[in-house]
């Protein structure tokens, strides 16, 4: 039964020089079939030059909460952005 | 706490920020989406049958290659959508079981037969054209995975509609018999295509809530009007007419007026009494049951390889 086939998350690299990007999921009995099925489902029109499949259960995620304190450390560090620094407009190349 | 979650959900919907799988969402939102996405996925999968009927009888290798690619796309669209439904906690095997047990629906349009090869062209032009009208606004639906699936689907549907129109244009430049075949197919599909947008707004029980949740972005009647306005000039260019004596341009409204579809027929087909309902579900059931041994063999093969790999690792 397909119900017992594990779920795989699929990532496609659109072209050389780009990251693999998550595109969806599929069920397959093993990694090899998952890669083949991912090609047929997600790259019928040259959408990719490389495919990764990852068992969905192997993914560890942060909490979905947008107000999660997990991301708080970067919230108050505006000095990490270049726009934090006021510099006279007549200074070139900066 | 729950009030807080609900108000945050509603604020996210209002601000056009997408709802993602692990976000809190109201039960009704989840249920509505699972029902709609499953129904949409089933429509893609059942939708392979009317056209698949003509693959072995396509008149040329070119037409056969095109039709194969199109039917394969429909399978792909079904899979994108099942994948989106699963992010809501639905189980794919369970959705298939519900489809073949007749407990979940699919678009009624696929319960009509494809009698001639012109039907393949008309399905591409009008049926996929109506589907595009429905699906383009869904690219902005509030649930992220559904919206992303719709973006992929819409990119591919454009090929479907164009190949259909091109097929019909070719037949229209052929013999009188071929032109008649096209007109006959248009006559049979026009009204069912208008019904694809669902019942009139006054009778659509789900529209209001779905619009508030921004699952739906336009009402059934708005989309139906848009489709009629788009299709009329295409029909003129092709040289066919639509079987509706009330169809005419209304300069005051800036839209075409058109007749009322036979809603009794619509409800009959929805309730299972269309020309092909039983056949479509029986075919899907047979494909699922006849394919069981393949799924079991693949599972057994994967288990055997995993065992061997485990033994080698120990040795």
GROMACS .gro file of N, CA and C in nm, chain A residues 1-5 7 22-27 29-30 32-33 40-45 47 61-67, chain B residues 8 17 22-23 69 72-73 76-77 79-80 83 86 91-93 97 152 156 159-160 288 294-296 298-299 301-302 305:
model
  180
    1UNK      N    1   0.084  -0.121   0.000
    1UNK     CA    2   0.000   0.000   0.000
    1UNK      C    3   0.086   0.125   0.000
    2UNK      N    4   0.043   0.224  -0.075
    2UNK     CA    5   0.120   0.348  -0.082
    2UNK      C    6   0.122   0.416   0.054
    3UNK      N    7   0.022   0.384   0.138
    3UNK     CA    8   0.016   0.446   0.270
    3UNK      C    9   0.142   0.414   0.349
    4UNK      N   10   0.207   0.300   0.317
    4UNK     CA   11   0.324   0.264   0.394
    4UNK      C   12   0.453   0.316   0.330
    5UNK      N   13   0.443   0.378   0.212
    5UNK     CA   14   0.562   0.438   0.152
    5UNK      C   15   0.593   0.568   0.225
    7UNK      N   16   0.724   0.950   0.313
    7UNK     CA   17   0.712   1.079   0.245
    7UNK      C   18   0.852   1.139   0.227
   22UNK      N   19   1.315   2.401  -0.215
   22UNK     CA   20   1.208   2.305  -0.188
   22UNK      C   21   1.094   2.325  -0.287
   23UNK      N   22   1.044   2.217  -0.349
   23UNK     CA   23   0.936   2.231  -0.446
   23UNK      C   24   0.810   2.153  -0.408
   24UNK      N   25   0.822   2.057  -0.315
   24UNK     CA   26   0.704   1.979  -0.279
   24UNK      C   27   0.747   1.845  -0.222
   25UNK      N   28   0.656   1.751  -0.222
   25UNK     CA   29   0.687   1.621  -0.163
   25UNK      C   30   0.628   1.511  -0.249
   26UNK      N   31   0.669   1.388  -0.219
   26UNK     CA   32   0.607   1.273  -0.284
   26UNK      C   33   0.629   1.150  -0.198
   27UNK      N   34   0.557   1.042  -0.231
   27UNK     CA   35   0.577   0.915  -0.162
   27UNK      C   36   0.655   0.822  -0.253
   29UNK      N   37   0.897   0.420  -0.227
   29UNK     CA   38   0.942   0.314  -0.136
   29UNK      C   39   1.087   0.333  -0.089
   30UNK      N   40   1.172   0.391  -0.174
   30UNK     CA   41   1.311   0.411  -0.134
   30UNK      C   42   1.366   0.536  -0.202
   32UNK      N   43   1.601   0.581  -0.424
   32UNK     CA   44   1.622   0.577  -0.568
   32UNK      C   45   1.492   0.605  -0.644
   33UNK      N   46   1.384   0.541  -0.599
   33UNK     CA   47   1.254   0.565  -0.664
   33UNK      C   48   1.208   0.708  -0.638
   40UNK      N   49   1.009   1.303  -1.261
   40UNK     CA   50   0.887   1.302  -1.343
   40UNK      C   51   0.783   1.402  -1.295
   41UNK      N   52   0.775   1.421  -1.163
   41UNK     CA   53   0.670   1.510  -1.112
   41UNK      C   54   0.713   1.657  -1.118
   42UNK      N   55   0.839   1.684  -1.085
   42UNK     CA   56   0.877   1.825  -1.065
   42UNK      C   57   0.968   1.884  -1.173
   43UNK      N   58   1.015   1.804  -1.270
   43UNK     CA   59   1.105   1.863  -1.371
   43UNK      C   60   1.068   1.818  -1.512
   44UNK      N   61   0.939   1.830  -1.547
   44UNK     CA   62   0.898   1.789  -1.682
   44UNK      C   63   0.935   1.891  -1.789
   45UNK      N   64   0.973   2.013  -1.746
   45UNK     CA   65   1.006   2.118  -1.843
   45UNK      C   66   1.141   2.182  -1.814
   47UNK      N   67   1.300   2.219  -1.546
   47UNK     CA   68   1.303   2.306  -1.428
   47UNK      C   69   1.426   2.283  -1.342
   61UNK      N   70   1.283   2.114   1.231
   61UNK     CA   71   1.244   2.251   1.200
   61UNK      C   72   1.232   2.333   1.328
   62UNK      N   73   1.246   2.464   1.311
   62UNK     CA   74   1.220   2.553   1.424
   62UNK      C   75   1.069   2.559   1.445
   63UNK      N   76   1.028   2.617   1.555
   63UNK     CA   77   0.886   2.631   1.582
   63UNK      C   78   0.824   2.723   1.477
   64UNK      N   79   0.698   2.696   1.437
   64UNK     CA   80   0.638   2.777   1.331
   64UNK      C   81   0.599   2.917   1.377
   65UNK      N   82   0.606   2.940   1.506
   65UNK     CA   83   0.553   3.066   1.558
   65UNK      C   84   0.635   3.185   1.512
   66UNK      N   85   0.569   3.282   1.449
   66UNK     CA   86   0.643   3.398   1.399
   66UNK      C   87   0.702   3.482   1.511
   67UNK      N   88   0.638   3.479   1.627
   67UNK     CA   89   0.690   3.559   1.738
   67UNK      C   90   0.780   3.475   1.828
  102UNK      N   91  -0.443   3.631   1.553
  102UNK     CA   92  -0.320   3.636   1.474
  102UNK      C   93  -0.339   3.572   1.337
  111UNK      N   94  -0.048   3.794   0.414
  111UNK     CA   95   0.068   3.709   0.440
  111UNK      C   96   0.013   3.566   0.437
  116UNK      N   97   0.252   2.465   0.947
  116UNK     CA   98   0.256   2.442   1.091
  116UNK      C   99   0.196   2.558   1.170
  117UNK      N  100   0.141   2.657   1.100
  117UNK     CA  101   0.072   2.767   1.170
  117UNK      C  102  -0.057   2.717   1.233
  163UNK      N  103   0.173   1.415  -2.341
  163UNK     CA  104   0.236   1.512  -2.251
  163UNK      C  105   0.131   1.582  -2.166
  166UNK      N  106  -0.007   1.345  -1.905
  166UNK     CA  107   0.096   1.329  -1.800
  166UNK      C  108   0.098   1.451  -1.708
  167UNK      N  109   0.080   1.569  -1.767
  167UNK     CA  110   0.072   1.691  -1.684
  167UNK      C  111  -0.043   1.683  -1.585
  170UNK      N  112   0.060   1.497  -1.301
  170UNK     CA  113   0.151   1.579  -1.220
  170UNK      C  114   0.074   1.680  -1.136
  171UNK      N  115  -0.027   1.743  -1.197
  171UNK     CA  116  -0.106   1.842  -1.123
  171UNK      C  117  -0.177   1.776  -1.004
  173UNK      N  118  -0.069   1.525  -0.841
  173UNK     CA  119   0.031   1.496  -0.738
  173UNK      C  120   0.074   1.623  -0.663
  174UNK      N  121   0.089   1.737  -0.733
  174UNK     CA  122   0.121   1.862  -0.660
  174UNK      C  123   0.014   1.889  -0.556
  177UNK      N  124   0.007   1.655  -0.262
  177UNK     CA  125   0.119   1.695  -0.176
  177UNK      C  126   0.078   1.813  -0.088
  180UNK      N  127  -0.157   1.702   0.188
  180UNK     CA  128  -0.088   1.630   0.295
  180UNK      C  129  -0.027   1.723   0.399
  185UNK      N  130  -0.405   1.222   0.451
  185UNK     CA  131  -0.319   1.110   0.413
  185UNK      C  132  -0.354   1.071   0.270
  186UNK      N  133  -0.251   1.064   0.185
  186UNK     CA  134  -0.276   1.046   0.041
  186UNK      C  135  -0.354   0.918   0.011
  187UNK      N  136  -0.315   0.807   0.074
  187UNK     CA  137  -0.384   0.681   0.050
  187UNK      C  138  -0.531   0.691   0.088
  191UNK      N  139  -0.870   0.639  -0.138
  191UNK     CA  140  -0.978   0.549  -0.094
  191UNK      C  141  -1.113   0.622  -0.098
  246UNK      N  142   0.247   2.652  -1.017
  246UNK     CA  143   0.305   2.551  -1.107
  246UNK      C  144   0.201   2.505  -1.209
  250UNK      N  145   0.162   2.548  -1.652
  250UNK     CA  146   0.152   2.435  -1.745
  250UNK      C  147   0.020   2.434  -1.821
  253UNK      N  148  -0.008   2.579  -2.193
  253UNK     CA  149   0.019   2.487  -2.305
  253UNK      C  150  -0.106   2.407  -2.338
  254UNK      N  151  -0.180   2.365  -2.236
  254UNK     CA  152  -0.298   2.283  -2.261
  254UNK      C  153  -0.401   2.357  -2.344
  382UNK      N  154  -0.625   0.148  -0.948
  382UNK     CA  155  -0.567   0.143  -0.813
  382UNK      C  156  -0.550  -0.001  -0.768
  388UNK      N  157   0.222  -0.382  -0.778
  388UNK     CA  158   0.344  -0.303  -0.807
  388UNK      C  159   0.388  -0.231  -0.680
  389UNK      N  160   0.289  -0.171  -0.609
  389UNK     CA  161   0.323  -0.099  -0.487
  389UNK      C  162   0.380  -0.194  -0.382
  390UNK      N  163   0.319  -0.315  -0.374
  390UNK     CA  164   0.367  -0.413  -0.276
  390UNK      C  165   0.507  -0.462  -0.312
  392UNK      N  166   0.738  -0.303  -0.483
  392UNK     CA  167   0.836  -0.196  -0.460
  392UNK      C  168   0.869  -0.186  -0.311
  393UNK      N  169   0.767  -0.203  -0.228
  393UNK     CA  170   0.789  -0.198  -0.083
  393UNK      C  171   0.878  -0.314  -0.039
  395UNK      N  172   1.091  -0.482  -0.224
  395UNK     CA  173   1.225  -0.462  -0.279
  395UNK      C  174   1.305  -0.364  -0.193
  396UNK      N  175   1.237  -0.255  -0.154
  396UNK     CA  176   1.305  -0.154  -0.071
  396UNK      C  177   1.345  -0.215   0.064
  399UNK      N  178   1.650  -0.448   0.016
  399UNK     CA  179   1.776  -0.374  -0.003
  399UNK      C  180   1.822  -0.311   0.128
   0.00000   0.00000   0.00000
